[in-house]
Coordinates of C-alpha atoms in Angstrom, one line a residue:
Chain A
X1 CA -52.9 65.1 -22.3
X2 CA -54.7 61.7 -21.0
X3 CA -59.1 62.6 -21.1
X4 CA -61.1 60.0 -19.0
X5 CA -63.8 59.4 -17.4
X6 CA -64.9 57.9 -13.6
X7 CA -67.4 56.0 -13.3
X8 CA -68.7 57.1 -9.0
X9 CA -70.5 54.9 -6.6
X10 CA -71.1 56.3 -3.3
X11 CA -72.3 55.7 0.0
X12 CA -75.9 55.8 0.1
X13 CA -77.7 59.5 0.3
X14 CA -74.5 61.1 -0.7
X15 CA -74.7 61.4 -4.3
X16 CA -75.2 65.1 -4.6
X17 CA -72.7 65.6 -1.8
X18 CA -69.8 63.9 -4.2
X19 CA -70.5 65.6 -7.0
X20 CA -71.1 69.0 -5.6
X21 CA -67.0 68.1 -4.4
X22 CA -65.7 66.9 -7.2
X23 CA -66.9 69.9 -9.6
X24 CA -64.5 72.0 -7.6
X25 CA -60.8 69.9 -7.8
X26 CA -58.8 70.7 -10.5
X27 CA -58.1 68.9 -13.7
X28 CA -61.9 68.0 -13.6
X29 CA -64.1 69.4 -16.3
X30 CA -67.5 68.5 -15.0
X31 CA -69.4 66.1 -12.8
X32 CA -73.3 65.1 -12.7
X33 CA -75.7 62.7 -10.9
X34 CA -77.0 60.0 -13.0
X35 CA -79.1 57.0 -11.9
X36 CA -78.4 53.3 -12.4
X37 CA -75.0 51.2 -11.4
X38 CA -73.3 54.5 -11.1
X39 CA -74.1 57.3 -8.6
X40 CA -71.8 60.5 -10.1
X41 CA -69.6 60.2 -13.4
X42 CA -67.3 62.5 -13.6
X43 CA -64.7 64.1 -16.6
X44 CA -61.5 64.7 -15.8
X45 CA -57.7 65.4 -17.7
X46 CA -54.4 64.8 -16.6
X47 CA -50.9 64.9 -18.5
X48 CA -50.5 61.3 -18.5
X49 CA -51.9 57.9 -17.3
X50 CA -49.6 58.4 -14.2
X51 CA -50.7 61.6 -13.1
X52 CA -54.6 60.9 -13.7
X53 CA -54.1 57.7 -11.2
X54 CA -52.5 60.3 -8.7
X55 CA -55.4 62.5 -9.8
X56 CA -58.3 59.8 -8.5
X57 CA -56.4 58.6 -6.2
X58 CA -55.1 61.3 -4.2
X59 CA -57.9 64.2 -4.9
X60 CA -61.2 62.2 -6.7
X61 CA -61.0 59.5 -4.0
X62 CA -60.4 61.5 -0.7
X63 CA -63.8 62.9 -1.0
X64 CA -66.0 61.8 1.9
X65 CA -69.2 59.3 0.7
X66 CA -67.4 57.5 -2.1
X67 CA -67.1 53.8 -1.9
X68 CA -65.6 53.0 -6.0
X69 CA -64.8 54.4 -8.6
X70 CA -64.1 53.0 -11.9
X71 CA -61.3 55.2 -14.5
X72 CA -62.2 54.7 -18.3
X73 CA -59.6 56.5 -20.6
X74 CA -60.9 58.3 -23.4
X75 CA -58.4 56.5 -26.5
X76 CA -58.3 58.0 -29.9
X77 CA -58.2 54.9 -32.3
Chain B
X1 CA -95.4 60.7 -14.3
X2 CA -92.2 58.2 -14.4
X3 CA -92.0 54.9 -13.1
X4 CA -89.1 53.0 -11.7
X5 CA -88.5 49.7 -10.8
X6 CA -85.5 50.2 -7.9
X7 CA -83.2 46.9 -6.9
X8 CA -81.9 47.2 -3.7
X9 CA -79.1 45.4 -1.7
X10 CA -79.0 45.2 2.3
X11 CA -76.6 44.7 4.5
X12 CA -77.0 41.1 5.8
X13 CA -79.9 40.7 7.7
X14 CA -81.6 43.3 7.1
X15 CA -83.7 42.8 4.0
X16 CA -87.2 42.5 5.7
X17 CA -86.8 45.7 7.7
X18 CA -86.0 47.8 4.7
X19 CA -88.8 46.0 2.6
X20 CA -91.1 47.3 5.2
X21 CA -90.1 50.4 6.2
X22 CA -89.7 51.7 2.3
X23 CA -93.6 50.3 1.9
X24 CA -94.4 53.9 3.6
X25 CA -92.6 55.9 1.3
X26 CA -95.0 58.4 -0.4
X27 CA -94.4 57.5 -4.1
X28 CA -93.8 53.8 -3.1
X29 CA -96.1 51.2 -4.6
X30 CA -94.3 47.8 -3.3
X31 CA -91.4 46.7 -1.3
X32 CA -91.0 43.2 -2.1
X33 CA -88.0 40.7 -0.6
X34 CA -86.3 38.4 -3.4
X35 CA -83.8 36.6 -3.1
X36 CA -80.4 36.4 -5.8
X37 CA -78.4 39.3 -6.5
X38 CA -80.4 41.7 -5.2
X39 CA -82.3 41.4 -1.7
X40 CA -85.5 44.1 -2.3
X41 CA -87.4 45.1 -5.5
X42 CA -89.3 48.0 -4.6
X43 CA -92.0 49.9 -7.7
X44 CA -92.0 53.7 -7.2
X45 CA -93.2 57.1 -9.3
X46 CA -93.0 60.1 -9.5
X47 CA -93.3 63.4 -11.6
X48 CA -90.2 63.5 -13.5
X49 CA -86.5 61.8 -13.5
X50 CA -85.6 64.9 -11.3
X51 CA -88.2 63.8 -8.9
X52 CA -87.5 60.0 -9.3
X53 CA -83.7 60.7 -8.4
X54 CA -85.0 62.8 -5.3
X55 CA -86.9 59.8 -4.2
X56 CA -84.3 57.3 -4.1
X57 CA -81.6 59.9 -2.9
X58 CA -83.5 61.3 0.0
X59 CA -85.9 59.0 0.9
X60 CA -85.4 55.2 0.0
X61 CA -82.0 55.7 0.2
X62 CA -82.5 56.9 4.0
X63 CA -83.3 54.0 5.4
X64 CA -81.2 52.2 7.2
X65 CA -79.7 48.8 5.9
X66 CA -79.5 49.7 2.2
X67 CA -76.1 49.5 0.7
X68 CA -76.7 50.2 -3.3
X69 CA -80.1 50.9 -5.6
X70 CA -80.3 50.6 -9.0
X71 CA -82.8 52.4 -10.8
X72 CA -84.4 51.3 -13.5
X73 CA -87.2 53.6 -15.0
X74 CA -89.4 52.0 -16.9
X75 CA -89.8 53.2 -21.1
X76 CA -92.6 52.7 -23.1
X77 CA -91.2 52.6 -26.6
Chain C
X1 CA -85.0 68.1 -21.6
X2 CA -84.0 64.2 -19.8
X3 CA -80.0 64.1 -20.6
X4 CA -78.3 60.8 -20.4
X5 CA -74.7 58.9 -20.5
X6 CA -75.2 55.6 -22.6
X7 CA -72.2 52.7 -22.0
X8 CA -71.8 50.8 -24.6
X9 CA -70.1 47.2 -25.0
X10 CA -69.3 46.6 -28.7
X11 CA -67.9 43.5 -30.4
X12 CA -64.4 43.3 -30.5
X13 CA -62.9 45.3 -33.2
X14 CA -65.5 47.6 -33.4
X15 CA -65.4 50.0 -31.1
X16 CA -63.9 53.1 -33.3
X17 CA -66.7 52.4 -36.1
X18 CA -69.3 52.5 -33.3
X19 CA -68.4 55.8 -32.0
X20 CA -68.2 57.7 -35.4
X21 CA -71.4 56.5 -36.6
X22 CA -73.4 56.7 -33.1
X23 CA -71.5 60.7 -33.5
X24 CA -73.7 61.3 -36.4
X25 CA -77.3 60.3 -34.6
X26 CA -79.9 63.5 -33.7
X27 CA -79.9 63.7 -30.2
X28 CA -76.2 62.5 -29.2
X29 CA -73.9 65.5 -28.5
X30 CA -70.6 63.4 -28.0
X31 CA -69.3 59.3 -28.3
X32 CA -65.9 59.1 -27.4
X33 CA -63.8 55.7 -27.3
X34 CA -62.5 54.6 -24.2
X35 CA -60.9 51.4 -22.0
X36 CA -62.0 49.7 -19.5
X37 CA -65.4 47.5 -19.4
X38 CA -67.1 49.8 -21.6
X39 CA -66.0 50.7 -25.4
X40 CA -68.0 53.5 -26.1
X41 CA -69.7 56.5 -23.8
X42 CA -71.9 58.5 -25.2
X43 CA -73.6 61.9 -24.1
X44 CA -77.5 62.3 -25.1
X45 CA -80.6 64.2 -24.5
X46 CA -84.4 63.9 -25.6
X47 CA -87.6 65.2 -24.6
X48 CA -88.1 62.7 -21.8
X49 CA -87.5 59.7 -20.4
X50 CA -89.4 57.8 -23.2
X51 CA -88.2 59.7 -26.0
X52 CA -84.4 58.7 -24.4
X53 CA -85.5 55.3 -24.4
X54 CA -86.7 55.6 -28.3
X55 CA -83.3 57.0 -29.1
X56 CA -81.7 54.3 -27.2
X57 CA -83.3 51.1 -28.8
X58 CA -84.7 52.6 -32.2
X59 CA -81.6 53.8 -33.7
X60 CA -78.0 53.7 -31.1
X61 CA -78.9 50.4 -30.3
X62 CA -79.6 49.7 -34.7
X63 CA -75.7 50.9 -35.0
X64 CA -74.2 47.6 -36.3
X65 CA -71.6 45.8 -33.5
X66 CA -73.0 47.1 -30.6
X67 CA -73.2 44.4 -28.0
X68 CA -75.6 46.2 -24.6
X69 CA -75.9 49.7 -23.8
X70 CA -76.8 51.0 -20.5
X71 CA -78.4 54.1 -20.2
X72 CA -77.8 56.7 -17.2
X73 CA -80.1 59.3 -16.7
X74 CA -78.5 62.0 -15.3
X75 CA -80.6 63.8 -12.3
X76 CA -80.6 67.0 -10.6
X77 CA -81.2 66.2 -7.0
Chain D
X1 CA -97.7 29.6 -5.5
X2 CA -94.1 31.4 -5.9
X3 CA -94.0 34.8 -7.3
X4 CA -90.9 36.7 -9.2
X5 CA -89.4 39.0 -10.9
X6 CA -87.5 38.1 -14.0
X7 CA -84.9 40.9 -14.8
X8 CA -84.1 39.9 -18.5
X9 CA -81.3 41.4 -21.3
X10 CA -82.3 41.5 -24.9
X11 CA -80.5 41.4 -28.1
X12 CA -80.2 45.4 -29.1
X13 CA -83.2 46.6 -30.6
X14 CA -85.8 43.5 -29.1
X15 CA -86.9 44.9 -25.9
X16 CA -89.6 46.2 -27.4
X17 CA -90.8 43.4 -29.1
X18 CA -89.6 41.0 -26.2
X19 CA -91.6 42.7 -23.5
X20 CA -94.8 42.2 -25.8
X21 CA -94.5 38.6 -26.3
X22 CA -94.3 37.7 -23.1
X23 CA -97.1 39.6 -21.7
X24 CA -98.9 36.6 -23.6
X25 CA -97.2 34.3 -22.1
X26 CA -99.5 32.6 -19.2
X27 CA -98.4 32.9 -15.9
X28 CA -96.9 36.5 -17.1
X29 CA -98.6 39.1 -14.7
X30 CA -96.9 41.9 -16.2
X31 CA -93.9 42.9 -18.9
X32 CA -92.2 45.9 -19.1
X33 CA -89.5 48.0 -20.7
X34 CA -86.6 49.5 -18.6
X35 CA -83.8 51.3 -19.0
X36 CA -79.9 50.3 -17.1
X37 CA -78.4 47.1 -17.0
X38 CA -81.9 45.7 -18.2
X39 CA -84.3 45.6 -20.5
X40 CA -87.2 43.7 -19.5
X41 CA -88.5 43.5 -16.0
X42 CA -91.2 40.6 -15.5
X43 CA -93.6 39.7 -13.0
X44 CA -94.7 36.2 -13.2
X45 CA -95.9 33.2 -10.9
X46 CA -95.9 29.9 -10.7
X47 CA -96.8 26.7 -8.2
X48 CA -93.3 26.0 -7.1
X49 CA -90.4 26.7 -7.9
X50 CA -89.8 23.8 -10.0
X51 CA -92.8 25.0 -11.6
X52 CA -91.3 28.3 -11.9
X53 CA -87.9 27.3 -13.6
X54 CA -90.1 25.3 -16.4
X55 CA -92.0 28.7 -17.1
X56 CA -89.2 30.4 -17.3
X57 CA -86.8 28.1 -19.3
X58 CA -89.3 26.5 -21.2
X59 CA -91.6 29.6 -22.7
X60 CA -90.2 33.0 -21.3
X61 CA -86.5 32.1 -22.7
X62 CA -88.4 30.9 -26.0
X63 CA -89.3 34.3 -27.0
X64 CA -86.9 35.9 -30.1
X65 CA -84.2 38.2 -28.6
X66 CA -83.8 37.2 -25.2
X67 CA -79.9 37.1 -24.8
X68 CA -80.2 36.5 -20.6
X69 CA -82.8 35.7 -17.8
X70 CA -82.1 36.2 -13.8
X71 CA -84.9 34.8 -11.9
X72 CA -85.3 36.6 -8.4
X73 CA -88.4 34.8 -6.3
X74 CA -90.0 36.7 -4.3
X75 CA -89.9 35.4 -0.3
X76 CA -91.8 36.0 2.2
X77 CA -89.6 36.5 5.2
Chain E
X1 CA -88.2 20.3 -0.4
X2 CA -86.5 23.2 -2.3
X3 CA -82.5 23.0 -2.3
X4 CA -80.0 25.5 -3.0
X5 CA -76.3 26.3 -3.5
X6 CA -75.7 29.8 -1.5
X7 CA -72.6 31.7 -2.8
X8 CA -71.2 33.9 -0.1
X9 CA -69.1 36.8 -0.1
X10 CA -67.1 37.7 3.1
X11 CA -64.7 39.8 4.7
X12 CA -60.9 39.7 3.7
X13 CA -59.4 37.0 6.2
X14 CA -63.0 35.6 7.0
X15 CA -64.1 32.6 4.6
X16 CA -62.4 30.2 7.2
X17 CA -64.4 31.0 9.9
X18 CA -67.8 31.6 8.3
X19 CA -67.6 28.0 6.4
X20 CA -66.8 26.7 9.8
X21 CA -69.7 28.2 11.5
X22 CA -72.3 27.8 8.8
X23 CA -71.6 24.4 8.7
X24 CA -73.4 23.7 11.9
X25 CA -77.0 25.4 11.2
X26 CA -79.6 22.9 10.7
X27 CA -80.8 23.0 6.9
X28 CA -77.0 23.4 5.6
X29 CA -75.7 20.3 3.9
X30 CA -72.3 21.4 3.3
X31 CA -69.9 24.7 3.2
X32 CA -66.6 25.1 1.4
X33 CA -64.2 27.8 1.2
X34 CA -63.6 28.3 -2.7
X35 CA -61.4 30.8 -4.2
X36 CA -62.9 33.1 -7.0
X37 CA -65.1 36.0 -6.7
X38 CA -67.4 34.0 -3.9
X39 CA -65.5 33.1 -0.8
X40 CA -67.9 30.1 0.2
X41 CA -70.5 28.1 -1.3
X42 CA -72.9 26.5 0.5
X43 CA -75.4 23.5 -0.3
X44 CA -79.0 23.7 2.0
X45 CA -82.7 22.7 2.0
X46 CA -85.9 24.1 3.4
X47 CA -89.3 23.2 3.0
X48 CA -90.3 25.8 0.3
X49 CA -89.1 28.8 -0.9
X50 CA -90.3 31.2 2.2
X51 CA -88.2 28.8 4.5
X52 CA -85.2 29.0 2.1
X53 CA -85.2 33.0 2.7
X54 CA -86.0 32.7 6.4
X55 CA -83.2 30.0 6.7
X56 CA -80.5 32.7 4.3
X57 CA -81.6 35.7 6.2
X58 CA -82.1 35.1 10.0
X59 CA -80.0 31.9 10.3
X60 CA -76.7 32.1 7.7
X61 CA -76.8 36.9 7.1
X62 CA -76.3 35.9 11.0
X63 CA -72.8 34.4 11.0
X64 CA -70.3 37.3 11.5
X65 CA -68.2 38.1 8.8
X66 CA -70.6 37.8 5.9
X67 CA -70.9 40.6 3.8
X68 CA -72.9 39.3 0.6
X69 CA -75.4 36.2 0.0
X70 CA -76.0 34.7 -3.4
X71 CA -79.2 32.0 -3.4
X72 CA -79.6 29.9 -6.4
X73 CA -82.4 27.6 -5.9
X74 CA -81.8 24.3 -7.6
X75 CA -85.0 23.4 -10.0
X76 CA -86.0 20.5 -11.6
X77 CA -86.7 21.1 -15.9
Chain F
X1 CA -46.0 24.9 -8.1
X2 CA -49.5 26.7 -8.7
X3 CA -48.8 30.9 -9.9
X4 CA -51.8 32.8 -9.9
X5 CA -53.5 36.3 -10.4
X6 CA -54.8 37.8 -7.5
X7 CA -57.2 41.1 -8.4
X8 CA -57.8 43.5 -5.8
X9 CA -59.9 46.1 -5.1
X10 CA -58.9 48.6 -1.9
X11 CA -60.8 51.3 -0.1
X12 CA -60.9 54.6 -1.7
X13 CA -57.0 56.2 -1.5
X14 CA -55.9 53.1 0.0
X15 CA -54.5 51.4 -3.7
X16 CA -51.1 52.5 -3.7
X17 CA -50.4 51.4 0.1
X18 CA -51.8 48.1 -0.4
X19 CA -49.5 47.6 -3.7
X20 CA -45.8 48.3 -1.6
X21 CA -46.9 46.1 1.5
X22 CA -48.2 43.2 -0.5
X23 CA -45.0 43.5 -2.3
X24 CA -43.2 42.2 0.4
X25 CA -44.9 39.3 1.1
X26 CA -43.3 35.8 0.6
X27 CA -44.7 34.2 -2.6
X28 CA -45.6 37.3 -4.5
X29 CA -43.7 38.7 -7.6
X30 CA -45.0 41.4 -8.6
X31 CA -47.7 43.7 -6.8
X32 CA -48.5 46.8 -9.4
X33 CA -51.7 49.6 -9.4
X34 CA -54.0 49.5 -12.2
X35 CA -57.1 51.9 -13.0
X36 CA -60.0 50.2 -14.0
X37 CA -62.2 47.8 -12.1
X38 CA -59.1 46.1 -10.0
X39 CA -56.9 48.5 -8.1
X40 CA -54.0 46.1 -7.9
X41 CA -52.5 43.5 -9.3
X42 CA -50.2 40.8 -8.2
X43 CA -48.6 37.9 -9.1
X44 CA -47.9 35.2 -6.7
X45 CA -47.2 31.4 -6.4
X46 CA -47.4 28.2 -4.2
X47 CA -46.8 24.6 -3.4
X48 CA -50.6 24.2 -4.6
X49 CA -54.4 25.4 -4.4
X50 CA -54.4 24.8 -0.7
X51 CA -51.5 27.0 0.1
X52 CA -52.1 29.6 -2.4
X53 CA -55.6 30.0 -0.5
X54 CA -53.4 30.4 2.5
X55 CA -51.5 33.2 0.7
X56 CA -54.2 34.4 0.0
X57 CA -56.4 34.3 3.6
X58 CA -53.7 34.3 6.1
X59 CA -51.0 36.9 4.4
X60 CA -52.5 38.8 1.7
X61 CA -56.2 39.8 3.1
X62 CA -54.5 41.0 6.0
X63 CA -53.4 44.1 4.6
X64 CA -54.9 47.1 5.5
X65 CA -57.3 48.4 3.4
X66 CA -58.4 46.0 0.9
X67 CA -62.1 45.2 0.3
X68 CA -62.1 42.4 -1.9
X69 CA -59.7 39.8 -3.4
X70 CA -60.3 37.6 -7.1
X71 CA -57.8 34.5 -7.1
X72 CA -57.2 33.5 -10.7
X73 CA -54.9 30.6 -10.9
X74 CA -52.6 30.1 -14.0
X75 CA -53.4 26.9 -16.4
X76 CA -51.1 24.9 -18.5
X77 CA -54.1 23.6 -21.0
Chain G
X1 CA -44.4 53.8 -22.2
X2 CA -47.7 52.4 -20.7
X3 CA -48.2 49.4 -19.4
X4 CA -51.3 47.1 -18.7
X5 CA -52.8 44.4 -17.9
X6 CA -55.4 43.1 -20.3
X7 CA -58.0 40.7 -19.2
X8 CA -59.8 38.6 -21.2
X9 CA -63.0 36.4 -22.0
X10 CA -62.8 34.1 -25.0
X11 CA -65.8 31.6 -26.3
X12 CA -65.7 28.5 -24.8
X13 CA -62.9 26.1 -25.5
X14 CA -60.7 28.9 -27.2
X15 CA -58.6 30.0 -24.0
X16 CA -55.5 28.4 -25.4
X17 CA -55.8 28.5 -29.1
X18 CA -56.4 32.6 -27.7
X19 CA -53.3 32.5 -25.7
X20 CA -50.9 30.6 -27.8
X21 CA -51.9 33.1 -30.4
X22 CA -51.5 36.8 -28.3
X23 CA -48.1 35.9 -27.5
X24 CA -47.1 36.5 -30.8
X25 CA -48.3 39.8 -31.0
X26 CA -45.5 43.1 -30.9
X27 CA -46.2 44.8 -27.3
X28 CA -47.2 41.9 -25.7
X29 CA -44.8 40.8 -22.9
X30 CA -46.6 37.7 -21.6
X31 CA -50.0 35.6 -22.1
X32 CA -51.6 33.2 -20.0
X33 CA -54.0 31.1 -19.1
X34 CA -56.4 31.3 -16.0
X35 CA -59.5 29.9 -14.5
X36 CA -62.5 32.6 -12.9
X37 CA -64.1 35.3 -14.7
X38 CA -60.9 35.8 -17.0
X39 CA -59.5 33.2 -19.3
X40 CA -56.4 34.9 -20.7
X41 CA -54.4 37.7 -18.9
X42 CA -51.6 39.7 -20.9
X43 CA -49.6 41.9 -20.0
X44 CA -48.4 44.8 -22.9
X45 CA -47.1 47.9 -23.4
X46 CA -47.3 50.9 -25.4
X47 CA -45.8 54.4 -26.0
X48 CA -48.8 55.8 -24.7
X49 CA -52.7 55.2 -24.2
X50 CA -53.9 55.9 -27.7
X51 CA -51.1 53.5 -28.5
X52 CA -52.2 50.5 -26.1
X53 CA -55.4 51.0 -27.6
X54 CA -54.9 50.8 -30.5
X55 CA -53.0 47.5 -29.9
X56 CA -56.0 46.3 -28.2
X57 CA -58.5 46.9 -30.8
X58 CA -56.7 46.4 -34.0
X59 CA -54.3 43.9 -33.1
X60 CA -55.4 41.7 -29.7
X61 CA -59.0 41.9 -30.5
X62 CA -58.4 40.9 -33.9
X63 CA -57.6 37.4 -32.9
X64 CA -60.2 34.6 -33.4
X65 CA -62.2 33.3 -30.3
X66 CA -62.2 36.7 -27.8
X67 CA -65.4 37.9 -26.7
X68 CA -64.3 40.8 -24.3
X69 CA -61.4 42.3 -23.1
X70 CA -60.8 44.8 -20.1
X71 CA -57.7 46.6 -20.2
X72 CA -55.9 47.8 -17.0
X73 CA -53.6 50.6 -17.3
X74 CA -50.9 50.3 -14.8
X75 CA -50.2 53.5 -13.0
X76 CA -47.7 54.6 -10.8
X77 CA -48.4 56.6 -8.0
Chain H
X1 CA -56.8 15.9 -5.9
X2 CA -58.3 19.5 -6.5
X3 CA -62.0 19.9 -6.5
X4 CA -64.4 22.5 -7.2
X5 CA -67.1 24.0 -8.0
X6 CA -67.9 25.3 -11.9
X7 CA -70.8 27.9 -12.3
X8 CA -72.0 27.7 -15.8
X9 CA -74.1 30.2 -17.5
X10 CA -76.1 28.4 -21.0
X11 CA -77.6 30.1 -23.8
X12 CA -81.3 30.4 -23.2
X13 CA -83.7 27.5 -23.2
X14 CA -80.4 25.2 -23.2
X15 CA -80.1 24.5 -19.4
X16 CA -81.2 20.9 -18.8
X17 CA -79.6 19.9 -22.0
X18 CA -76.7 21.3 -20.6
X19 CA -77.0 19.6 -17.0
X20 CA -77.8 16.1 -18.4
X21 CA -75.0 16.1 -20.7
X22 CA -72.3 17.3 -18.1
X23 CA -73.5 14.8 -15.6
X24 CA -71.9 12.0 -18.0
X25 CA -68.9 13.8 -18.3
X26 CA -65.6 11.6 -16.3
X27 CA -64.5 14.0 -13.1
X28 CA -68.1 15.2 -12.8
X29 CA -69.4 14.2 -9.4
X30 CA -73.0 16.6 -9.8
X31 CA -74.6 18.6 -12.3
X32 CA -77.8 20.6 -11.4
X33 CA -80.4 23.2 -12.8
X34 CA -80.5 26.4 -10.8
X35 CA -82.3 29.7 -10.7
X36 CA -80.6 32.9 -10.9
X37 CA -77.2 34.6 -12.5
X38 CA -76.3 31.2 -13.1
X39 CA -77.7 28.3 -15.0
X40 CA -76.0 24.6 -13.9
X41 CA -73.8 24.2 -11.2
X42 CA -71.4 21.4 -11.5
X43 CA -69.1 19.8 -9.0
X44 CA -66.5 18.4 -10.3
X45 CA -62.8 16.8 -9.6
X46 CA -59.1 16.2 -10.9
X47 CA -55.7 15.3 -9.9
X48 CA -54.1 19.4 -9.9
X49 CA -55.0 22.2 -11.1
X50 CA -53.7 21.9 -15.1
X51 CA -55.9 19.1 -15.3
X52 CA -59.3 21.1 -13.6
X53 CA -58.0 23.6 -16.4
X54 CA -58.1 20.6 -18.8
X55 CA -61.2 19.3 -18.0
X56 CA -63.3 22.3 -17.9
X57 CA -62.1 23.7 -21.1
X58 CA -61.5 20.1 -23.6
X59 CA -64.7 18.4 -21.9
X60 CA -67.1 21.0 -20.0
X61 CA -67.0 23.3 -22.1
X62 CA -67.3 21.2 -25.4
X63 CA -71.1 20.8 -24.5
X64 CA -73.4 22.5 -26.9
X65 CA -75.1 25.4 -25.5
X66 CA -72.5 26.7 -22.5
X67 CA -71.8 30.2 -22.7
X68 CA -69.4 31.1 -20.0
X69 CA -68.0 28.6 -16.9
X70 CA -66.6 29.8 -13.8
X71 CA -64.4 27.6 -12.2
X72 CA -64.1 28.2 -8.5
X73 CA -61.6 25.7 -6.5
X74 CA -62.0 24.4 -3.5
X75 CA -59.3 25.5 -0.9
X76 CA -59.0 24.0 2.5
X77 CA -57.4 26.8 4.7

């Protein structure tokens, strides 16, 4: 399993809209508001590096009001 | 109370609008236009982060012509 | 309770040592290593947005090889 | 005169001692501490501009622990 | 006299035409399309620093296809 | 020749799109998705600066969907 | 396997010396120089994320005259 | 001939050491103190883009007191 986490800006005003949206896709373990360069950061898991790319890409990202998001893999070193 | 200094970026051309329309914002104590990387620098408080995040999210984030904030509460360590 | 992602850049090579010490602070519930423009994001909470702050620069930020941090407040809005 | 802010990064662990130097500093109309991508948020003014780069480079980046200064004038538009 | 360089950001397939048409407001000395994260940088003068902003905000914001303006006021140390 | 680098980021959902129809372009490489900062990457090359800022202008910013473009040209030093 | 792109800042005048000595490394396909925010990009490969990280931190990063380095997982989607 | 632009960003205090020292430099056409994310902008020239490469990183960025250059080319598209 691949752990990461994504880094959310949104549109403005629609902060609390995202993450209210992301909590419910699956394969993501939790999602909160913050303040500063970020809006939402969000932790998600997928099998690999493939399928969490499909994961933001296809699910994270197809929620209305975001306008980045930035995917930081959790490596064990 | 919480303080915040909040940098904001317009859309182009709009920088002086949104400095004076965020001026009336209850919790708002100056809107100021700058110019570099960011376009207004506005000073706000309010009770808690909670309350800070509300602020930005639903009101200074409502005007029109804003494209990011970035909030930067202010620590006194 | 003010709860709080932290990014952290650390100097090359460093990154693993970073997390495993920053795990061991009062205060920090996770630190995980990851890719991407950060090294390091770590999960905190304190009493409030000064106490954060105190956390931040009197004893993550003293963890030697830490380059910046950048603290995100999360917010209920 | 010119006015600005001066959003300023400090070596871990100096924003503390950073922000207390320059409030000393004439010219400095006010220091603070912050949290997000900065550490330091300055008010300051100046003559000109010219007069303001000479503040800045030749006392405010003086102090121990500053690491980087962004000047943002403020403009009156 | 204050001068400054203006890095712009446009839209894809725009940096042509925006360098063209900046190049024709009164206060611009030059405009060049580079490649790198700004799209065109621009050389102009004003009178003072107010001017500068009026000149950036009602005269160059106002060319179509413009999406981000960078002023770095050249000083004299 | 010049060869280059060419970052990109694309509009939310838009990444893997953008990836197969730069592909095809005359004077690119290799076109691949990333996570991170940059949604694709390609490789490309040209006669010189000049016409890789063609490439770049003219062919590749005219695919749908991308938001920003970072040319990095390749050095023999 | 993963693959990635790796992106990376040295101190100035290193970029070659950095280059010259990355290509030597096991995983790593291809080094080379560039001009903008970057001053080396490799490409590498590894049998999975923990892997690549691992190269990155105990074997890229190890080499003298890198300040930063972003990796970009390439994904396939 | 390639030209272009080089934003330089100095440690602090250092940026009209850095400016006058450029300005001697053989390809460097202007070198100039500026306010902002960046430090000294230089314009400079060469005969392709190996020897920009060249001259930024054997000559530019020999000068005591430069932290990071960004080289931006000028294209004419």
């Amino acid at each position: 399993m691949v752990q990461a986490y994504i880094l959310i800006q949104t549109e403005v005003g629609k902060a609390a809209d995202v993450a209210r949206e992301i909590s419910g896709i699956s394969g993501v373990k939790q999602a909160e508001d913050v303040t500063g360069p970020y809006d939402v950061i969000v932790r998600a898991e997928a099998h690999n590096v493939d399928d969490l790319g499909k994961l933001v890409v296809a699910q994270i990202q197809g929620v209305d009001g975001i306008t980045r998001t930035l995917t930081c893999p959790i490596v064990h070193i």
